mmCIF file of C-alpha atoms and ligand atoms in Angstrom:
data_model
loop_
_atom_site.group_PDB
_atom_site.id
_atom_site.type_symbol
_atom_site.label_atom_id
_atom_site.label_comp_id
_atom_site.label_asym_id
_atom_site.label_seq_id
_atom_site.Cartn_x
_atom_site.Cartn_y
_atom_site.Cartn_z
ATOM 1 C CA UNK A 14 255.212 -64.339 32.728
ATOM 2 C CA UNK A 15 253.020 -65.199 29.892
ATOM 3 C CA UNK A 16 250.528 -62.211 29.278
ATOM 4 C CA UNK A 17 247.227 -62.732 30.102
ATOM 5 C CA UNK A 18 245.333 -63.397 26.505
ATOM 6 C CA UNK A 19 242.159 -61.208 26.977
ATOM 7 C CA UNK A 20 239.008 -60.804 25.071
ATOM 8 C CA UNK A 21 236.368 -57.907 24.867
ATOM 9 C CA UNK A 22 233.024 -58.457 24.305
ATOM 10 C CA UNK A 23 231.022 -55.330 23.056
ATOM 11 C CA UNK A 24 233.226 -53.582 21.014
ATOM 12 C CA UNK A 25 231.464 -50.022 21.057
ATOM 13 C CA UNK A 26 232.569 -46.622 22.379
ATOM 14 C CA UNK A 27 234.358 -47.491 25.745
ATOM 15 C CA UNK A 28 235.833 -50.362 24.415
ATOM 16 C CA UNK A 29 237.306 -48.559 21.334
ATOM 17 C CA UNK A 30 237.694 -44.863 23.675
ATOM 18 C CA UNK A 31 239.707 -46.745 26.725
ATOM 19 C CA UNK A 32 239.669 -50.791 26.758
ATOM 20 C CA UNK A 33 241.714 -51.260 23.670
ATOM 21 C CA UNK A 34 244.126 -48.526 23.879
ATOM 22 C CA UNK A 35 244.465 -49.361 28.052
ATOM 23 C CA UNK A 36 244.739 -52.999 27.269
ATOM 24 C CA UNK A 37 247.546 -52.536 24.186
ATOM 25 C CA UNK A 38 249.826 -50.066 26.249
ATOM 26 C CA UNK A 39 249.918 -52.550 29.153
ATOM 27 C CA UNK A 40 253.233 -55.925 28.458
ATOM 28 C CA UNK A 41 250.988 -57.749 31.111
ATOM 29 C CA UNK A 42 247.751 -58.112 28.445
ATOM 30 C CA UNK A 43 247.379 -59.696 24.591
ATOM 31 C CA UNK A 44 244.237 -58.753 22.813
ATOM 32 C CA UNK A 45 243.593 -62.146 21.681
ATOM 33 C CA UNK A 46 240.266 -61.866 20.237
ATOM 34 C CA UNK A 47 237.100 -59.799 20.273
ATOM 35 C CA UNK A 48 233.017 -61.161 20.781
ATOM 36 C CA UNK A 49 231.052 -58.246 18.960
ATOM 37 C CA UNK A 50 227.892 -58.776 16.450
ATOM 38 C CA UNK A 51 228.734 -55.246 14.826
ATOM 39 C CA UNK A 52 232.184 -54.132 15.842
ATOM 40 C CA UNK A 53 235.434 -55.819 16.026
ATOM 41 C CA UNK A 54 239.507 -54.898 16.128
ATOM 42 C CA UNK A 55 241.309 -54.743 12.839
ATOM 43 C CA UNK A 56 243.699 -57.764 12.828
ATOM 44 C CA UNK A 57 241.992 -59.564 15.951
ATOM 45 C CA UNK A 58 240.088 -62.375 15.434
ATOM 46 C CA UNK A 59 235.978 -61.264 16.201
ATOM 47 C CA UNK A 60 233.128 -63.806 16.731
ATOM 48 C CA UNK A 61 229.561 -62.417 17.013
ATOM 49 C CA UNK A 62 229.223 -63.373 20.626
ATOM 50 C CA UNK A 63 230.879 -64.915 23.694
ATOM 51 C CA UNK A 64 229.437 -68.666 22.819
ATOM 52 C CA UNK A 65 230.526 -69.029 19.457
ATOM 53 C CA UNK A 66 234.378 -67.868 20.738
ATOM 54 C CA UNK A 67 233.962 -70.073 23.353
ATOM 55 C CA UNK A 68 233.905 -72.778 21.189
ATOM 56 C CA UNK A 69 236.428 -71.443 18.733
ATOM 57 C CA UNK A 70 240.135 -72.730 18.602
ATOM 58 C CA UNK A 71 240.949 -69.512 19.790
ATOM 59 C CA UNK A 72 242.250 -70.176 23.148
ATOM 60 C CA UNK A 73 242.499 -67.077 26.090
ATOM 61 C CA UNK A 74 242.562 -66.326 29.393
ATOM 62 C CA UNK A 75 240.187 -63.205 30.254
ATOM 63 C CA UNK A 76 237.499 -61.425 29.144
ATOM 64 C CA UNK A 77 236.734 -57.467 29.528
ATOM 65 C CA UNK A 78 233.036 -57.176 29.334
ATOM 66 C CA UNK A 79 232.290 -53.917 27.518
ATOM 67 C CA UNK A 80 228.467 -54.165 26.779
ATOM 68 C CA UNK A 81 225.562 -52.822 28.363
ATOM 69 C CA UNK A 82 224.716 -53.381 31.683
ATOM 70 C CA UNK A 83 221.523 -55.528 30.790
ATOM 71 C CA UNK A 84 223.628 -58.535 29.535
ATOM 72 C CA UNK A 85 226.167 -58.516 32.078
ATOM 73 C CA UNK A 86 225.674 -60.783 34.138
ATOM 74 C CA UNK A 87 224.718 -63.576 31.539
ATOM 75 C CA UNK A 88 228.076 -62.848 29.915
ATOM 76 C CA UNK A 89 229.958 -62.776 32.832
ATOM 77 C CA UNK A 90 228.406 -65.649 34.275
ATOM 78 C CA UNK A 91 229.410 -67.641 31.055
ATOM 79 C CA UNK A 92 233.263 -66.343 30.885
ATOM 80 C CA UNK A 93 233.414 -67.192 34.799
ATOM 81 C CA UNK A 94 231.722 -70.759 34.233
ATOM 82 C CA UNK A 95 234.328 -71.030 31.271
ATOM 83 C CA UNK A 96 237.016 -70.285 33.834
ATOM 84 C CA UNK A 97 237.951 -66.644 32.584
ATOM 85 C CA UNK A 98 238.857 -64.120 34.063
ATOM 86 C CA UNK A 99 236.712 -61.271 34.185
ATOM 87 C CA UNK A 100 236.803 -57.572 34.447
ATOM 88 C CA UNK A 101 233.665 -55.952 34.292
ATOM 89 C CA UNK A 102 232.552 -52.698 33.428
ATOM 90 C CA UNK A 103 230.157 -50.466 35.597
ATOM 91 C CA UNK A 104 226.803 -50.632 36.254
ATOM 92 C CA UNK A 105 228.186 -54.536 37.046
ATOM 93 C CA UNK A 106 224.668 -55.715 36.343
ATOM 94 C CA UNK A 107 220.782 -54.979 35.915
ATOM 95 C CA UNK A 108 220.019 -56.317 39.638
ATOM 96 C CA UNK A 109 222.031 -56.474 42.983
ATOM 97 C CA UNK A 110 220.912 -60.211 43.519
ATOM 98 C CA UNK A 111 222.846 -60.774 40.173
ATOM 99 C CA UNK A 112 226.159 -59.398 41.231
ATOM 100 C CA UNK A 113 226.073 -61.727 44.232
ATOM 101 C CA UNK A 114 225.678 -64.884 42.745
ATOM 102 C CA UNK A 115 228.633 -63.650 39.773
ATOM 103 C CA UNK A 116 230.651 -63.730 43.216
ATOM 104 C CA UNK A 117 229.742 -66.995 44.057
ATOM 105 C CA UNK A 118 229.932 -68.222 40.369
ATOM 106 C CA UNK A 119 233.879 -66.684 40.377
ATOM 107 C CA UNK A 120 234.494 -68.237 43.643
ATOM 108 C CA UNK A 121 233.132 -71.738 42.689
ATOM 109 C CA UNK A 122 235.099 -70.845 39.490
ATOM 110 C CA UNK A 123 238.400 -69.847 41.164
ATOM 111 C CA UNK A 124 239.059 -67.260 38.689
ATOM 112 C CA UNK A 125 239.433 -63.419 38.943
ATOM 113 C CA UNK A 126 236.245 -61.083 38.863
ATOM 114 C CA UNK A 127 237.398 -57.676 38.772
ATOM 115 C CA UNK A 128 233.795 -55.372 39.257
ATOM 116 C CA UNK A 129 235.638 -52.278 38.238
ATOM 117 C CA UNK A 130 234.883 -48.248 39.349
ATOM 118 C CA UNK A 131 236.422 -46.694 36.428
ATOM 119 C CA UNK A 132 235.963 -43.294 38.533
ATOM 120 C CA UNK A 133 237.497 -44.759 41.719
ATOM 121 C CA UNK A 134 240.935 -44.551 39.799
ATOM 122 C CA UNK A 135 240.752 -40.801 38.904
ATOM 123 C CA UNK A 136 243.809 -39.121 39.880
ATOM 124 C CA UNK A 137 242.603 -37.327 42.806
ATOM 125 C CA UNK A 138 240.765 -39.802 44.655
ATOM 126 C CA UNK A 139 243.322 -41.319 46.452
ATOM 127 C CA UNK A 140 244.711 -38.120 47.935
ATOM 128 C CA UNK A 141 240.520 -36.376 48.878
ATOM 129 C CA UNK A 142 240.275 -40.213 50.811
ATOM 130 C CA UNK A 143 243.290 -39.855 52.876
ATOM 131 C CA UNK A 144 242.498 -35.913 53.555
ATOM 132 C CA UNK A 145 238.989 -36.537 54.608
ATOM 133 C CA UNK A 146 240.196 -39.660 56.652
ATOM 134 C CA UNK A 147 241.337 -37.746 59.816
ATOM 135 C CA UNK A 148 238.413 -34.587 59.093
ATOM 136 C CA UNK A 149 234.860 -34.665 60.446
ATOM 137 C CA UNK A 150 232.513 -34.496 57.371
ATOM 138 C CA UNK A 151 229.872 -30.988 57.621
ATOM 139 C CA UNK A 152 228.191 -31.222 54.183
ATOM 140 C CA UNK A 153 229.093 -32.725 50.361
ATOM 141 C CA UNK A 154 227.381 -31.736 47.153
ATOM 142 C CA UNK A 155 227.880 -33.620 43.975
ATOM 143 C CA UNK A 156 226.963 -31.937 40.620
ATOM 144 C CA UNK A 157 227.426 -34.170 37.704
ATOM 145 C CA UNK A 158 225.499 -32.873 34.321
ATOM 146 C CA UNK A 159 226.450 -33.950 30.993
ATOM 147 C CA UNK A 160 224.758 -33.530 28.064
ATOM 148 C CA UNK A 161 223.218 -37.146 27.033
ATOM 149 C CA UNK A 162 223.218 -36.674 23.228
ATOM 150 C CA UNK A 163 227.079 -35.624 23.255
ATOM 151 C CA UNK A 164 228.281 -38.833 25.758
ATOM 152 C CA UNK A 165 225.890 -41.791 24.515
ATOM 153 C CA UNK A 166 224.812 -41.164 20.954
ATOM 154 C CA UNK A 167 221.782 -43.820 19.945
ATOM 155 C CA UNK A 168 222.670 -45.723 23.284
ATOM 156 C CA UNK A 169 219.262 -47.088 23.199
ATOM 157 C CA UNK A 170 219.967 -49.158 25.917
ATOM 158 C CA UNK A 171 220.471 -46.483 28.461
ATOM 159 C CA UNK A 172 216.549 -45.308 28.153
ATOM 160 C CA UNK A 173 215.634 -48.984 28.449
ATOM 161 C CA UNK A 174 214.585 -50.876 32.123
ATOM 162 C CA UNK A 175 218.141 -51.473 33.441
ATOM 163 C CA UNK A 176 219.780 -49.376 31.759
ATOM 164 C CA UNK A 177 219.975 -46.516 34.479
ATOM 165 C CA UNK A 178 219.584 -43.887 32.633
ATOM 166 C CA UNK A 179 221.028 -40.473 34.491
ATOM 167 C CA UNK A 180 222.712 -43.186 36.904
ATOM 168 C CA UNK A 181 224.777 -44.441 34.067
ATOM 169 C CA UNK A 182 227.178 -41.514 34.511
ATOM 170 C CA UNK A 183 225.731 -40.852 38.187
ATOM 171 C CA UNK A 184 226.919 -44.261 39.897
ATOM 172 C CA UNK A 185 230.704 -42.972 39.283
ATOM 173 C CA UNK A 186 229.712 -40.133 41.729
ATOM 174 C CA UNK A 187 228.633 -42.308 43.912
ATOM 175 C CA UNK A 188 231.582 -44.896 42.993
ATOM 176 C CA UNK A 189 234.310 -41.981 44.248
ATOM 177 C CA UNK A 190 231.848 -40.809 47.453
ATOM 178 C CA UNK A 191 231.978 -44.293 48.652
ATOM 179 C CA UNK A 192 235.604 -44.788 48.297
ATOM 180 C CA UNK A 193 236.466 -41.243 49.752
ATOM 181 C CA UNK A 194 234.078 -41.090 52.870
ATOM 182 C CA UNK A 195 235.173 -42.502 55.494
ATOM 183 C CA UNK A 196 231.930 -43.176 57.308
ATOM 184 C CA UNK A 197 228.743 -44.904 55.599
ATOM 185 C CA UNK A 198 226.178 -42.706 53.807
ATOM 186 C CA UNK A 199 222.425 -43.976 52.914
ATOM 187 C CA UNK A 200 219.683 -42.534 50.720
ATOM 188 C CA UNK A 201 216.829 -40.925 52.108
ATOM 189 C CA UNK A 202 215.046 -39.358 49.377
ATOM 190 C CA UNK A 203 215.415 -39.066 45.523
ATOM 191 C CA UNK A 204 213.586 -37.553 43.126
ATOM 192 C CA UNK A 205 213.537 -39.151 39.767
ATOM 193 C CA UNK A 206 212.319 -37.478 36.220
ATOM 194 C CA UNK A 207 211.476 -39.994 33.672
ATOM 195 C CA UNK A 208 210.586 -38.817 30.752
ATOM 196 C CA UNK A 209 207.075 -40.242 29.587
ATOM 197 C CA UNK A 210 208.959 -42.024 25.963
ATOM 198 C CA UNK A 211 211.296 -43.563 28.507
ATOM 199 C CA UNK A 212 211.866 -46.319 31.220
ATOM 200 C CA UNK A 213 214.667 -44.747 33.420
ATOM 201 C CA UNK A 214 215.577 -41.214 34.636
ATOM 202 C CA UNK A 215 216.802 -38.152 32.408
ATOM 203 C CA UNK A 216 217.757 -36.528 35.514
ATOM 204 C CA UNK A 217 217.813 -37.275 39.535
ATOM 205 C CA UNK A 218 218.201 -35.268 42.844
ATOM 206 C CA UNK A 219 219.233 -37.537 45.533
ATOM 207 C CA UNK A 220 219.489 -36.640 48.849
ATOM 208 C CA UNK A 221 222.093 -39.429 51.118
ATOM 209 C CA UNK A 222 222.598 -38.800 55.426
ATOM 210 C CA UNK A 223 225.564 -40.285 57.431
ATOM 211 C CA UNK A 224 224.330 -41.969 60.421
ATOM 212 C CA UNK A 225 225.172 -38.950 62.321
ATOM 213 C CA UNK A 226 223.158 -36.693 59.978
ATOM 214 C CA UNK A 227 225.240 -35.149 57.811
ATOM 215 C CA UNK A 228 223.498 -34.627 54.609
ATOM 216 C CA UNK A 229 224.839 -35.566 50.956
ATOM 217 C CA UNK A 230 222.719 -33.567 48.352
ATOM 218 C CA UNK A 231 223.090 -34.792 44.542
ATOM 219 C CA UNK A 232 222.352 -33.215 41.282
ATOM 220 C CA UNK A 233 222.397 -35.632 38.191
ATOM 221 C CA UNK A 234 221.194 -34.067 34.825
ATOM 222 C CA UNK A 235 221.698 -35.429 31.255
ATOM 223 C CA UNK A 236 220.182 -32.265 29.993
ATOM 224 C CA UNK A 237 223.180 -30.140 30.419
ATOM 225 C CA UNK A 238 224.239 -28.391 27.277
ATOM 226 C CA UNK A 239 227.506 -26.080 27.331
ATOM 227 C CA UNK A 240 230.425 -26.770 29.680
ATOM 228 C CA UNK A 241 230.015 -29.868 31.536
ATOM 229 C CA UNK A 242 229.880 -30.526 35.268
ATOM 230 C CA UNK A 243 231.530 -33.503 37.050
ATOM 231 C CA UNK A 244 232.504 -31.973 41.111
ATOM 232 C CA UNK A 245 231.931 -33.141 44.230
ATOM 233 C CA UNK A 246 232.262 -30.719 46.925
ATOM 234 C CA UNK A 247 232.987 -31.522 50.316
ATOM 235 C CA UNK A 248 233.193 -29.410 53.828
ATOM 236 C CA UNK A 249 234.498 -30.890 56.764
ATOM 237 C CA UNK A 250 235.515 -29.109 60.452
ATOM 238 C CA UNK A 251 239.070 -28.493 59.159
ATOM 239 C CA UNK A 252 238.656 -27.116 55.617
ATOM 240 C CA UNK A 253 237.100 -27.762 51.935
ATOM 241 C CA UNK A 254 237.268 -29.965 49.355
ATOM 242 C CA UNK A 255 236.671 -30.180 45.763
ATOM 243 C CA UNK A 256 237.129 -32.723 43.234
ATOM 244 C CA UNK A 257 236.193 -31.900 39.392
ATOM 245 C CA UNK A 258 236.270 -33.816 36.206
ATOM 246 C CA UNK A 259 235.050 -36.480 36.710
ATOM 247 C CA UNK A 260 237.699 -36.490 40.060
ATOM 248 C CA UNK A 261 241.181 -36.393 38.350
ATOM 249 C CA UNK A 262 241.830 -32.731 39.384
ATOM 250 C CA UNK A 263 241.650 -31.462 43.332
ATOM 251 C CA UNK A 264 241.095 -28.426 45.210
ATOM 252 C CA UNK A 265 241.618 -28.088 48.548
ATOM 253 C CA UNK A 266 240.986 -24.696 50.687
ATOM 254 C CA UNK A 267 240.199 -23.233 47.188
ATOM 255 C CA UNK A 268 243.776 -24.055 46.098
ATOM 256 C CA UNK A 269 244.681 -26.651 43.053
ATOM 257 C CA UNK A 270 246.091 -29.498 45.274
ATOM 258 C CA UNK A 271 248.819 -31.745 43.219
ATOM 259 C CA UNK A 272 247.746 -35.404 42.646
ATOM 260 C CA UNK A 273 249.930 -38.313 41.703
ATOM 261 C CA UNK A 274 249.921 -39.177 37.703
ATOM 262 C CA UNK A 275 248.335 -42.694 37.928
ATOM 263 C CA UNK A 276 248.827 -43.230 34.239
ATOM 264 C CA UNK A 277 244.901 -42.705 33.604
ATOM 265 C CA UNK A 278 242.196 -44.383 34.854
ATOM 266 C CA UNK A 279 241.751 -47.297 32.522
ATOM 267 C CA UNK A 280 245.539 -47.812 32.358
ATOM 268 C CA UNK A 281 245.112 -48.077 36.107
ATOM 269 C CA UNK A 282 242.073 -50.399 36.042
ATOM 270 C CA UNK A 283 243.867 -52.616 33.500
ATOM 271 C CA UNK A 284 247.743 -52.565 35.506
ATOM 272 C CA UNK A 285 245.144 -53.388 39.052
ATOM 273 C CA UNK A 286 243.580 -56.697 37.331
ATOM 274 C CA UNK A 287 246.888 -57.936 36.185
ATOM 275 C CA UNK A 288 248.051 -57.396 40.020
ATOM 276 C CA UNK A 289 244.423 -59.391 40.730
ATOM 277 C CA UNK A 290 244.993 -62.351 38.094
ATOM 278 C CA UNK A 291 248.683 -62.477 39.212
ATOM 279 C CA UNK A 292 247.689 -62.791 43.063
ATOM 280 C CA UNK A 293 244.121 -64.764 42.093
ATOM 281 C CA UNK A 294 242.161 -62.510 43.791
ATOM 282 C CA UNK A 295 238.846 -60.952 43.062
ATOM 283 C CA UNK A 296 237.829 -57.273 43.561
ATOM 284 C CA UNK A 297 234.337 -56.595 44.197
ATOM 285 C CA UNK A 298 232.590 -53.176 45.803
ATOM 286 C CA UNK A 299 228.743 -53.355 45.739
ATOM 287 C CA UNK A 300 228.381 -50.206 47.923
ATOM 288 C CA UNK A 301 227.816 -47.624 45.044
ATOM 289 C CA UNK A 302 225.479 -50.279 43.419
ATOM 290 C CA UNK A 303 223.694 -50.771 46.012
ATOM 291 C CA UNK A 304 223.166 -47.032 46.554
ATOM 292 C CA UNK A 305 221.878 -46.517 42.918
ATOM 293 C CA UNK A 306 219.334 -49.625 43.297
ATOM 294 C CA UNK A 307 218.514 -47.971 47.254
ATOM 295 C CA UNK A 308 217.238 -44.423 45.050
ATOM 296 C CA UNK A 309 215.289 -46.606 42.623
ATOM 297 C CA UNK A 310 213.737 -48.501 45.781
ATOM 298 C CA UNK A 311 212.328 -44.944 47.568
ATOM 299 C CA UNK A 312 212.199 -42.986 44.505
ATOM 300 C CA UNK A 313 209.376 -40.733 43.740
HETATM 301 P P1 NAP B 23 227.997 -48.831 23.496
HETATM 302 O O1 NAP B 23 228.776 -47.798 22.727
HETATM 303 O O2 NAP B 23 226.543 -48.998 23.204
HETATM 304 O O3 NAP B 23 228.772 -50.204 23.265
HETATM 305 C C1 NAP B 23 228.353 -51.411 23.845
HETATM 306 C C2 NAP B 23 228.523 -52.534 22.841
HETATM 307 O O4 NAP B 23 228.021 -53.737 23.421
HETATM 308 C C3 NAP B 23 227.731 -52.334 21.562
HETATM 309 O O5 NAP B 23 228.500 -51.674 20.587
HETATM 310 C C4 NAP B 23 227.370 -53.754 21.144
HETATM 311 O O6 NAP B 23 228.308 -54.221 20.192
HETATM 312 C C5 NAP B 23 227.530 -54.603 22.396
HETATM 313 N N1 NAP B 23 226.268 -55.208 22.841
HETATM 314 C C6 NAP B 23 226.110 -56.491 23.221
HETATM 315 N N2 NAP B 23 224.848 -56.720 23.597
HETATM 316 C C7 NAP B 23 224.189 -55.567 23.438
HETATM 317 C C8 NAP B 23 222.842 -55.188 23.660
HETATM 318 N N3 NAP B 23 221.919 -56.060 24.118
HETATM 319 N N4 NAP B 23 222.484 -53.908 23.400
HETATM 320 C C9 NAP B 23 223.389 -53.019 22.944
HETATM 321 N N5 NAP B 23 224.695 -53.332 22.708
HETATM 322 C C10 NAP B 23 225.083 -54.597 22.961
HETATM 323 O O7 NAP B 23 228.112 -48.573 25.047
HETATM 324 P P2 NAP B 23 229.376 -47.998 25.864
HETATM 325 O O8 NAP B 23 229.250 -46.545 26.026
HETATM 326 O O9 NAP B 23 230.621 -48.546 25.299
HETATM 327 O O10 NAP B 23 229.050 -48.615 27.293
HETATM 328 C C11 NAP B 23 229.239 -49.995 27.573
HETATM 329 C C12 NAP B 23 229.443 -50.160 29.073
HETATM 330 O O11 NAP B 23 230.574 -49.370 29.462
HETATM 331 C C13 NAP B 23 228.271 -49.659 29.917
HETATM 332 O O12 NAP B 23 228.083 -50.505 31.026
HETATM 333 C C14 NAP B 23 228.700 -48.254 30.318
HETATM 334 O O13 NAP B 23 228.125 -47.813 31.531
HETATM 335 C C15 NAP B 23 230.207 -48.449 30.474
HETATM 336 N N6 NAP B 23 230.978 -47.209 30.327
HETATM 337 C C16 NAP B 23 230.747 -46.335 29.302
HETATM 338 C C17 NAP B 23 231.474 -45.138 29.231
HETATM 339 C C18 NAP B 23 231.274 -44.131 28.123
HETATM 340 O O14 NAP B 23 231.819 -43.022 28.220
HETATM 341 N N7 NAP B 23 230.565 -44.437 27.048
HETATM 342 C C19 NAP B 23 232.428 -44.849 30.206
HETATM 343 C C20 NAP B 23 232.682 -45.795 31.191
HETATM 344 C C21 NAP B 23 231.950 -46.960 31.248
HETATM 345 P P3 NAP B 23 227.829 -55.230 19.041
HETATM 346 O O15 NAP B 23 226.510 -54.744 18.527
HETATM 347 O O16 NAP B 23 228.930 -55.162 18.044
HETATM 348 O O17 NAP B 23 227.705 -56.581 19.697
#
């Protein structure tokens, strides 16, 4: 088979950090061209933005949308209209309401959208949801705290409306959570700090309840300097769980628990939308979107 020709648009740190590298290691893929106003790939042809590649002679199949979450949707709905593929990067968009119609756009389209969970292909993940699928959940407690200035130097965009601030990193707790638990969770209360220079949260405390009232406390801080904190702790009525960095190592009972080697998350992300594109199917899980936009809606 051919391999799929694939553009990024917004060549900045996660494209450089994971797309490229992912999308080079993988037969199945050709970098075949980036869309970037500052950055760009040694080598690869680069165009300032989607449009004016569009209507290049450059011809490809997909496009990996690396850019912040603001322009998402306008992107993807252009590369979908275009009939390309898409994978798209997390937060999918600025507004729930946008991520349905890029579903209806790829359907009409009859392309591949991939609306991809980075976190959801940690190496542990897999193996906490098929432990906690026959256990009856007591209490979780997620604790993710990164230091801001270290992880997204002069992101701007992250400070701005619809940019999510805290959530940025916090919606790939809730990304794992809602792949893990088997049951449905909801938000009840969340307490959001904004600082006064800025339009979205430095730090959030979200509390989520199963229907049957099990509570789901959360802890997201940017401010955290010194070793950083991505766990998720879980009790249930037949033990403990406890997933750290980020989710790619287990504990279970207190004891390291051995995970399978998935190749890395964004090697996994990138060998899943070749399996998507091969089978023309899409992939799309609002859930932990919908959760983030749910604190927003009955945050104080
Ligand atoms: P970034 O370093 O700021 O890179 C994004 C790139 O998008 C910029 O370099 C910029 O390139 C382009 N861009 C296009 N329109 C833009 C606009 N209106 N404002 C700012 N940049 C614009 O951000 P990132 O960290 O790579 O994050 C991008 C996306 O990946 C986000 O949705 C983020 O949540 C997600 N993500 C990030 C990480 C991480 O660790 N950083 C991890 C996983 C996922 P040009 O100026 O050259 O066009």
């Amino acid at each position: 088979m051919n391999p799929i020709r694939t553009a990024i648009v917004g060549v900045g740190k996660i494209a450089t950090d994971q797309h490229i590298p992912a999308l080079r290691a993988n037969p199945a893929f050709e970098l075949t061209a980036t869309a970037s106003r500052k950055g760009g790939v040694e080598g690869v042809p680069n165009f300032p933005i989607l449009e004016e590649l569009l209507a290049s002679d450059v011809a490809f199949d997909a496009v990996a949308i690396c850019t912040p979450p603001q322009v998402h949707y306008q992107i993807a709905r252009l590369a979908l209209e275009h009939g390309k593929h898409v994978l798209l990067e997390k937060p999918p968009c600025m507004t729930t309401a946008q991520l349905d119609e890029l579903v209806r756009v790829g359907r009409a389209a009859g392309v591949t959208l991939f609306q991809t969970w980075h976190s959801q292909h940690a190496a542990g993940v897999e193996t906490a949801r098929q432990w906690l699928s026959s256990r009856a959940l007591r209490k979780a407690h997620v604790t993710w705290k990164e230091d801001v200035r270290r992880w997204h130097p002069g992101q701007t965009w992250i400070w701005q409306a619809g940019g999510f601030g805290v959530f940025d990193p916090g919606i790939n707790a809730i990304s794992i959570l809602s792949r893990i638990l088997p049951q449905a969770f909801f938000v009840t209360t969340a307490e959001l700090s904004v600082p006064s220079n800025c339009d979205s949260p430095i730090a959030a405390e979200v509390v989520f309840a199963t229907d049957g009232g099990v509570a789901i406390t959360a802890d997201f801080d940017f401010r955290q300097t010194g070793p950083q904190t991505w766990d998720i702790d879980i009790e249930t009525d037949a033990g403990s769980l406890k997933l750290s960095m980020g989710g790619s190592e287990l504990a279970i009972d207190g004891k390291p628990a051995a995970v399978p080697d998935n190749g890395g998350e964004y090697p996994d992300l990138y060998r899943r939308f070749a399996e998507l594109v091969a089978q023309s199917a899409s992939e799309v899980d609002s859930r932990p979107f919908q959760l983030v936009a749910d604190a927003f809606l009955v945050g104080r």
